[in-house]
PDB file of C-alpha atoms in Angstrom:
ATOM      1  CA  UNK A   1      15.926   4.889 -24.788  1.00 54.00           C
ATOM      2  CA  UNK A   2      19.411   4.862 -26.257  1.00 64.00           C
ATOM      3  CA  UNK A   3      19.387   3.672 -29.857  1.00 88.00           C
ATOM      4  CA  UNK A   4      21.885   2.923 -32.559  1.00 93.00           C
ATOM      5  CA  UNK A   5      20.481   2.602 -36.047  1.00 94.00           C
ATOM      6  CA  UNK A   6      22.203   1.404 -39.188  1.00 93.00           C
ATOM      7  CA  UNK A   7      21.075   1.602 -42.784  1.00 83.00           C
ATOM      8  CA  UNK A   8      19.230  -1.540 -43.663  1.00 73.00           C
ATOM      9  CA  UNK A   9      20.938  -4.101 -45.845  1.00 81.00           C
ATOM     10  CA  UNK A  10      21.884  -6.191 -47.417  1.00 92.00           C
ATOM     11  CA  UNK A  11      24.350  -4.072 -49.348  1.00 96.00           C
ATOM     12  CA  UNK A  12      25.756  -5.596 -52.502  1.00 96.00           C
ATOM     13  CA  UNK A  13      28.732  -3.963 -54.204  1.00 96.00           C
ATOM     14  CA  UNK A  14      30.980  -5.086 -57.062  1.00 97.00           C
ATOM     15  CA  UNK A  15      34.583  -5.926 -56.333  1.00 97.00           C
ATOM     16  CA  UNK A  16      36.719  -2.798 -56.381  1.00 97.00           C
ATOM     17  CA  UNK A  17      33.845  -0.448 -55.569  1.00 97.00           C
ATOM     18  CA  UNK A  18      33.281   1.622 -52.429  1.00 97.00           C
ATOM     19  CA  UNK A  19      30.909   0.297 -49.780  1.00 97.00           C
ATOM     20  CA  UNK A  20      29.290   3.011 -47.663  1.00 96.00           C
ATOM     21  CA  UNK A  21      27.783   2.190 -44.287  1.00 97.00           C
ATOM     22  CA  UNK A  22      25.851   4.635 -42.123  1.00 96.00           C
ATOM     23  CA  UNK A  23      24.950   4.763 -38.468  1.00 96.00           C
ATOM     24  CA  UNK A  24      23.045   7.224 -36.292  1.00 96.00           C
ATOM     25  CA  UNK A  25      22.833   7.278 -32.519  1.00 95.00           C
ATOM     26  CA  UNK A  26      20.527   8.917 -30.026  1.00 91.00           C
ATOM     27  CA  UNK A  27      22.723   9.614 -26.989  1.00 84.00           C
ATOM     28  CA  UNK A  28      24.373  13.035 -27.372  1.00 83.00           C
ATOM     29  CA  UNK A  29      26.916  12.399 -24.618  1.00 85.00           C
ATOM     30  CA  UNK A  30      28.513   9.406 -26.342  1.00 86.00           C
ATOM     31  CA  UNK A  31      32.224   9.923 -26.894  1.00 86.00           C
ATOM     32  CA  UNK A  32      33.501   6.668 -28.393  1.00 91.00           C
ATOM     33  CA  UNK A  33      32.395   4.979 -31.573  1.00 95.00           C
ATOM     34  CA  UNK A  34      33.431   1.694 -33.111  1.00 95.00           C
ATOM     35  CA  UNK A  35      32.935  -0.397 -36.190  1.00 97.00           C
ATOM     36  CA  UNK A  36      33.118  -4.154 -35.860  1.00 96.00           C
ATOM     37  CA  UNK A  37      33.119  -6.740 -38.608  1.00 97.00           C
ATOM     38  CA  UNK A  38      31.439 -10.069 -37.980  1.00 96.00           C
ATOM     39  CA  UNK A  39      31.778 -13.003 -40.312  1.00 96.00           C
ATOM     40  CA  UNK A  40      29.017 -15.572 -40.261  1.00 92.00           C
ATOM     41  CA  UNK A  41      29.368 -17.832 -37.227  1.00 91.00           C
ATOM     42  CA  UNK A  42      32.225 -15.795 -35.767  1.00 94.00           C
ATOM     43  CA  UNK A  43      32.520 -13.180 -33.054  1.00 95.00           C
ATOM     44  CA  UNK A  44      32.890  -9.447 -33.840  1.00 95.00           C
ATOM     45  CA  UNK A  45      36.293  -8.118 -34.759  1.00 94.00           C
ATOM     46  CA  UNK A  46      37.215  -4.468 -34.191  1.00 94.00           C
ATOM     47  CA  UNK A  47      38.152  -2.699 -37.407  1.00 95.00           C
ATOM     48  CA  UNK A  48      37.873   1.001 -36.522  1.00 95.00           C
ATOM     49  CA  UNK A  49      37.496   3.247 -33.519  1.00 95.00           C
ATOM     50  CA  UNK A  50      36.855   6.991 -33.702  1.00 96.00           C
ATOM     51  CA  UNK A  51      36.590   9.519 -30.915  1.00 94.00           C
ATOM     52  CA  UNK A  52      36.635  13.000 -32.486  1.00 94.00           C
ATOM     53  CA  UNK A  53      34.823  14.711 -35.344  1.00 96.00           C
ATOM     54  CA  UNK A  54      36.195  14.227 -38.821  1.00 96.00           C
ATOM     55  CA  UNK A  55      37.707  11.401 -40.771  1.00 97.00           C
ATOM     56  CA  UNK A  56      39.975   8.595 -39.669  1.00 97.00           C
ATOM     57  CA  UNK A  57      41.631   6.382 -42.226  1.00 97.00           C
ATOM     58  CA  UNK A  58      43.154   2.944 -41.741  1.00 96.00           C
ATOM     59  CA  UNK A  59      44.118   1.159 -44.908  1.00 96.00           C
ATOM     60  CA  UNK A  60      41.029   0.719 -47.068  1.00 97.00           C
ATOM     61  CA  UNK A  61      38.725   1.781 -44.249  1.00 98.00           C
ATOM     62  CA  UNK A  62      37.664   5.342 -43.436  1.00 98.00           C
ATOM     63  CA  UNK A  63      35.443   6.216 -40.500  1.00 98.00           C
ATOM     64  CA  UNK A  64      33.678   9.561 -40.375  1.00 98.00           C
ATOM     65  CA  UNK A  65      32.167  11.086 -37.256  1.00 97.00           C
ATOM     66  CA  UNK A  66      29.842  14.062 -36.909  1.00 96.00           C
ATOM     67  CA  UNK A  67      28.777  14.479 -33.302  1.00 94.00           C
ATOM     68  CA  UNK A  68      26.517  17.452 -34.057  1.00 94.00           C
ATOM     69  CA  UNK A  69      24.494  15.279 -36.438  1.00 94.00           C
ATOM     70  CA  UNK A  70      24.973  12.174 -34.248  1.00 95.00           C
ATOM     71  CA  UNK A  71      26.207  10.307 -37.271  1.00 95.00           C
ATOM     72  CA  UNK A  72      29.067   7.938 -37.905  1.00 97.00           C
ATOM     73  CA  UNK A  73      29.896   6.190 -41.142  1.00 97.00           C
ATOM     74  CA  UNK A  74      32.319   3.663 -42.564  1.00 98.00           C
ATOM     75  CA  UNK A  75      33.674   3.600 -46.092  1.00 98.00           C
ATOM     76  CA  UNK A  76      35.356   0.524 -47.500  1.00 98.00           C
ATOM     77  CA  UNK A  77      37.422   1.362 -50.571  1.00 98.00           C
ATOM     78  CA  UNK A  78      38.440  -1.150 -53.207  1.00 98.00           C
ATOM     79  CA  UNK A  79      36.019  -3.701 -51.779  1.00 98.00           C
ATOM     80  CA  UNK A  80      37.198  -7.296 -51.839  1.00 97.00           C
ATOM     81  CA  UNK A  81      35.208 -10.531 -51.570  1.00 96.00           C
ATOM     82  CA  UNK A  82      36.849 -11.029 -48.176  1.00 96.00           C
ATOM     83  CA  UNK A  83      35.041  -7.885 -46.979  1.00 97.00           C
ATOM     84  CA  UNK A  84      31.718  -9.738 -47.263  1.00 97.00           C
ATOM     85  CA  UNK A  85      30.444  -9.748 -43.685  1.00 96.00           C
ATOM     86  CA  UNK A  86      28.067  -8.011 -41.315  1.00 96.00           C
ATOM     87  CA  UNK A  87      29.301  -4.662 -40.052  1.00 97.00           C
ATOM     88  CA  UNK A  88      28.208  -3.544 -36.614  1.00 96.00           C
ATOM     89  CA  UNK A  89      28.201   0.058 -35.466  1.00 96.00           C
ATOM     90  CA  UNK A  90      28.763   0.377 -31.725  1.00 94.00           C
ATOM     91  CA  UNK A  91      28.468   3.402 -29.457  1.00 93.00           C
ATOM     92  CA  UNK A  92      30.054   3.532 -26.026  1.00 89.00           C
ATOM     93  CA  UNK A  93      27.598   4.686 -23.362  1.00 81.00           C
ATOM     94  CA  UNK A  94      28.731   4.486 -19.732  1.00 77.00           C
ATOM     95  CA  UNK A  95      31.438   1.955 -20.774  1.00 79.00           C
ATOM     96  CA  UNK A  96      28.799  -0.360 -22.217  1.00 86.00           C
ATOM     97  CA  UNK A  97      28.405  -0.756 -25.944  1.00 89.00           C
ATOM     98  CA  UNK A  98      25.120  -0.294 -27.727  1.00 90.00           C
ATOM     99  CA  UNK A  99      25.107  -2.069 -31.065  1.00 92.00           C
ATOM    100  CA  UNK A 100      23.205  -1.392 -34.210  1.00 92.00           C
ATOM    101  CA  UNK A 101      21.439  -4.272 -35.901  1.00 91.00           C
ATOM    102  CA  UNK A 102      24.266  -4.534 -38.425  1.00 94.00           C
ATOM    103  CA  UNK A 103      24.513  -4.136 -42.178  1.00 95.00           C
ATOM    104  CA  UNK A 104      25.371  -7.191 -44.225  1.00 95.00           C
ATOM    105  CA  UNK A 105      27.733  -6.434 -47.082  1.00 97.00           C
ATOM    106  CA  UNK A 106      28.237  -8.744 -50.037  1.00 97.00           C
ATOM    107  CA  UNK A 107      31.072  -8.023 -52.444  1.00 97.00           C
ATOM    108  CA  UNK A 108      30.447  -9.543 -55.874  1.00 94.00           C
ATOM    109  CA  UNK A 109      33.491 -10.871 -57.687  1.00 89.00           C
TER     110      UNK A 109
ATOM    111  CA  UNK B   1      46.658  -6.229 -29.972  1.00 64.00           C
ATOM    112  CA  UNK B   2      44.477  -7.213 -27.054  1.00 73.00           C
ATOM    113  CA  UNK B   3      43.604 -10.896 -27.009  1.00 89.00           C
ATOM    114  CA  UNK B   4      40.594 -12.443 -25.348  1.00 93.00           C
ATOM    115  CA  UNK B   5      40.341 -16.206 -25.157  1.00 94.00           C
ATOM    116  CA  UNK B   6      37.042 -18.007 -24.685  1.00 96.00           C
ATOM    117  CA  UNK B   7      36.483 -21.684 -23.992  1.00 96.00           C
ATOM    118  CA  UNK B   8      34.925 -23.948 -24.981  1.00 97.00           C
ATOM    119  CA  UNK B   9      34.107 -22.929 -28.531  1.00 96.00           C
ATOM    120  CA  UNK B  10      31.330 -25.466 -28.925  1.00 96.00           C
ATOM    121  CA  UNK B  11      29.167 -27.317 -26.420  1.00 96.00           C
ATOM    122  CA  UNK B  12      26.428 -29.858 -27.046  1.00 96.00           C
ATOM    123  CA  UNK B  13      24.701 -31.249 -23.990  1.00 94.00           C
ATOM    124  CA  UNK B  14      21.477 -32.632 -22.659  1.00 96.00           C
ATOM    125  CA  UNK B  15      18.685 -30.546 -21.207  1.00 96.00           C
ATOM    126  CA  UNK B  16      19.144 -29.951 -17.492  1.00 96.00           C
ATOM    127  CA  UNK B  17      22.939 -29.828 -17.650  1.00 95.00           C
ATOM    128  CA  UNK B  18      24.898 -26.856 -16.337  1.00 96.00           C
ATOM    129  CA  UNK B  19      27.534 -25.443 -18.645  1.00 97.00           C
ATOM    130  CA  UNK B  20      30.488 -23.239 -17.706  1.00 97.00           C
ATOM    131  CA  UNK B  21      32.123 -20.890 -20.209  1.00 97.00           C
ATOM    132  CA  UNK B  22      35.464 -19.228 -19.480  1.00 97.00           C
ATOM    133  CA  UNK B  23      36.669 -15.874 -20.739  1.00 96.00           C
ATOM    134  CA  UNK B  24      40.294 -14.834 -20.287  1.00 94.00           C
ATOM    135  CA  UNK B  25      42.178 -11.679 -21.209  1.00 91.00           C
ATOM    136  CA  UNK B  26      45.603 -12.952 -22.235  1.00 91.00           C
ATOM    137  CA  UNK B  27      47.745  -9.848 -22.514  1.00 87.00           C
ATOM    138  CA  UNK B  28      46.004  -7.164 -20.467  1.00 87.00           C
ATOM    139  CA  UNK B  29      44.171  -6.741 -17.196  1.00 88.00           C
ATOM    140  CA  UNK B  30      40.454  -6.526 -17.795  1.00 86.00           C
ATOM    141  CA  UNK B  31      38.755  -4.237 -15.339  1.00 86.00           C
ATOM    142  CA  UNK B  32      35.424  -5.094 -16.876  1.00 91.00           C
ATOM    143  CA  UNK B  33      34.160  -8.049 -18.832  1.00 94.00           C
ATOM    144  CA  UNK B  34      30.874  -8.370 -20.681  1.00 95.00           C
ATOM    145  CA  UNK B  35      28.725 -11.317 -21.634  1.00 97.00           C
ATOM    146  CA  UNK B  36      26.569 -11.237 -24.746  1.00 96.00           C
ATOM    147  CA  UNK B  37      24.159 -13.612 -26.383  1.00 96.00           C
ATOM    148  CA  UNK B  38      23.437 -13.657 -30.096  1.00 94.00           C
ATOM    149  CA  UNK B  39      20.601 -15.526 -31.766  1.00 92.00           C
ATOM    150  CA  UNK B  40      20.731 -16.263 -35.516  1.00 88.00           C
ATOM    151  CA  UNK B  41      20.318 -13.218 -37.761  1.00 84.00           C
ATOM    152  CA  UNK B  42      20.204 -10.901 -34.751  1.00 87.00           C
ATOM    153  CA  UNK B  43      22.654  -8.464 -33.230  1.00 86.00           C
ATOM    154  CA  UNK B  44      24.473  -8.939 -29.955  1.00 90.00           C
ATOM    155  CA  UNK B  45      22.425  -8.582 -26.807  1.00 91.00           C
ATOM    156  CA  UNK B  46      24.246  -7.652 -23.625  1.00 93.00           C
ATOM    157  CA  UNK B  47      23.429 -10.040 -20.801  1.00 96.00           C
ATOM    158  CA  UNK B  48      25.589  -8.741 -17.986  1.00 96.00           C
ATOM    159  CA  UNK B  49      28.580  -6.647 -17.023  1.00 94.00           C
ATOM    160  CA  UNK B  50      31.134  -8.047 -14.648  1.00 92.00           C
ATOM    161  CA  UNK B  51      33.788  -6.236 -12.657  1.00 88.00           C
ATOM    162  CA  UNK B  52      36.590  -8.030 -10.869  1.00 83.00           C
ATOM    163  CA  UNK B  53      35.742  -8.775  -7.273  1.00 82.00           C
ATOM    164  CA  UNK B  54      32.171  -7.552  -7.361  1.00 84.00           C
ATOM    165  CA  UNK B  55      28.762  -8.866  -8.308  1.00 88.00           C
ATOM    166  CA  UNK B  56      27.764  -8.765 -11.941  1.00 92.00           C
ATOM    167  CA  UNK B  57      25.198  -6.292 -13.188  1.00 94.00           C
ATOM    168  CA  UNK B  58      22.525  -7.996 -15.241  1.00 96.00           C
ATOM    169  CA  UNK B  59      20.498  -6.426 -18.012  1.00 94.00           C
ATOM    170  CA  UNK B  60      16.748  -6.322 -17.712  1.00 94.00           C
ATOM    171  CA  UNK B  61      15.151  -9.662 -18.467  1.00 94.00           C
ATOM    172  CA  UNK B  62      18.265 -11.744 -17.803  1.00 95.00           C
ATOM    173  CA  UNK B  63      17.839 -14.196 -14.937  1.00 94.00           C
ATOM    174  CA  UNK B  64      20.776 -13.863 -12.561  1.00 93.00           C
ATOM    175  CA  UNK B  65      20.082 -17.237 -10.959  1.00 95.00           C
ATOM    176  CA  UNK B  66      20.181 -18.961 -14.319  1.00 96.00           C
ATOM    177  CA  UNK B  67      23.236 -17.205 -15.706  1.00 97.00           C
ATOM    178  CA  UNK B  68      25.842 -17.194 -12.947  1.00 96.00           C
ATOM    179  CA  UNK B  69      28.796 -14.909 -13.512  1.00 95.00           C
ATOM    180  CA  UNK B  70      32.022 -14.968 -11.555  1.00 91.00           C
ATOM    181  CA  UNK B  71      34.864 -12.526 -12.119  1.00 89.00           C
ATOM    182  CA  UNK B  72      37.494 -13.797  -9.707  1.00 83.00           C
ATOM    183  CA  UNK B  73      40.527 -12.064 -11.184  1.00 88.00           C
ATOM    184  CA  UNK B  74      41.494  -9.301 -13.589  1.00 88.00           C
ATOM    185  CA  UNK B  75      42.005 -11.862 -16.329  1.00 91.00           C
ATOM    186  CA  UNK B  76      39.192 -14.372 -15.865  1.00 93.00           C
ATOM    187  CA  UNK B  77      35.411 -14.293 -15.902  1.00 94.00           C
ATOM    188  CA  UNK B  78      33.117 -17.295 -16.102  1.00 95.00           C
ATOM    189  CA  UNK B  79      29.509 -17.674 -17.161  1.00 97.00           C
ATOM    190  CA  UNK B  80      27.612 -20.722 -15.959  1.00 97.00           C
ATOM    191  CA  UNK B  81      24.321 -21.546 -17.628  1.00 97.00           C
ATOM    192  CA  UNK B  82      22.516 -23.542 -14.972  1.00 96.00           C
ATOM    193  CA  UNK B  83      20.010 -26.265 -15.822  1.00 96.00           C
ATOM    194  CA  UNK B  84      20.192 -25.376 -19.503  1.00 95.00           C
ATOM    195  CA  UNK B  85      17.193 -25.961 -21.741  1.00 95.00           C
ATOM    196  CA  UNK B  86      16.840 -25.911 -25.543  1.00 95.00           C
ATOM    197  CA  UNK B  87      15.751 -22.265 -25.497  1.00 95.00           C
ATOM    198  CA  UNK B  88      19.165 -21.401 -24.020  1.00 96.00           C
ATOM    199  CA  UNK B  89      20.820 -22.611 -27.204  1.00 96.00           C
ATOM    200  CA  UNK B  90      22.646 -19.613 -28.624  1.00 96.00           C
ATOM    201  CA  UNK B  91      26.009 -18.066 -29.418  1.00 97.00           C
ATOM    202  CA  UNK B  92      27.535 -16.683 -26.214  1.00 98.00           C
ATOM    203  CA  UNK B  93      30.320 -14.133 -26.568  1.00 97.00           C
ATOM    204  CA  UNK B  94      32.445 -12.431 -23.947  1.00 97.00           C
ATOM    205  CA  UNK B  95      34.409  -9.227 -24.259  1.00 95.00           C
ATOM    206  CA  UNK B  96      36.822  -7.309 -22.091  1.00 93.00           C
ATOM    207  CA  UNK B  97      38.145  -3.798 -21.651  1.00 89.00           C
ATOM    208  CA  UNK B  98      41.018  -2.339 -19.661  1.00 84.00           C
ATOM    209  CA  UNK B  99      39.651   1.200 -19.343  1.00 77.00           C
ATOM    210  CA  UNK B 100      36.159   2.558 -19.892  1.00 68.00           C
ATOM    211  CA  UNK B 101      36.784   4.480 -23.123  1.00 70.00           C
ATOM    212  CA  UNK B 102      38.673   1.761 -24.927  1.00 79.00           C
ATOM    213  CA  UNK B 103      37.117  -0.617 -27.459  1.00 86.00           C
ATOM    214  CA  UNK B 104      35.870  -3.962 -26.290  1.00 90.00           C
ATOM    215  CA  UNK B 105      37.820  -6.961 -27.489  1.00 91.00           C
ATOM    216  CA  UNK B 106      35.785 -10.072 -28.076  1.00 94.00           C
ATOM    217  CA  UNK B 107      36.475 -13.716 -27.467  1.00 95.00           C
ATOM    218  CA  UNK B 108      35.792 -16.204 -30.243  1.00 95.00           C
ATOM    219  CA  UNK B 109      32.411 -17.111 -28.804  1.00 96.00           C
ATOM    220  CA  UNK B 110      30.835 -20.330 -27.547  1.00 97.00           C
ATOM    221  CA  UNK B 111      28.130 -22.027 -29.518  1.00 97.00           C
ATOM    222  CA  UNK B 112      25.833 -23.768 -27.047  1.00 97.00           C
ATOM    223  CA  UNK B 113      23.381 -26.388 -28.251  1.00 96.00           C
ATOM    224  CA  UNK B 114      21.033 -27.975 -25.739  1.00 96.00           C
ATOM    225  CA  UNK B 115      19.326 -31.154 -26.873  1.00 94.00           C
TER     226      UNK B 115
END
């Protein structure tokens, strides 16, 4: 069974700190990986996509992918209260997405 | 960026009513659209995958006769919840992609409450 697992939350970080989110997946053939942010009562919003090993940076967000370890992570630098949300790791398998359960992040002002 | 529009955003209706939800890709042609359901404090659960001009593929445990999906064009898919009951109350979200390796773009979701 294909699985996507995220580190359990909730994760509470002070404003300005780095929030680190982890995700592991079981399907070795997966090629596309995504991080979505979901605010309470809203639909998911794509914040990062990563397709090859290494780091990908976009503003305050950095995604890291290690296909050999089947691991993908998301770092949020200089965390802001507006970053408080649930972050969903998603892995593309046969064009369908498998989602992790999500990690809820709370940024304390 | 890719925009997916979903309507209505909120529906409250009586038990036994059928409810139709529309999902439109506004600035790209969606070869595939997806329908998800999300209960409170849970992650998204894929209900079905819909390709333009063909029958939808339903995930295990999802009743195809209760959740009717039509994907009549490359920009529109509809989900009809037939004879809805209180247990069907949930947050329904659609998404769309243009090619298989690209990220899914989500609509704003429809909150369905059955009284």
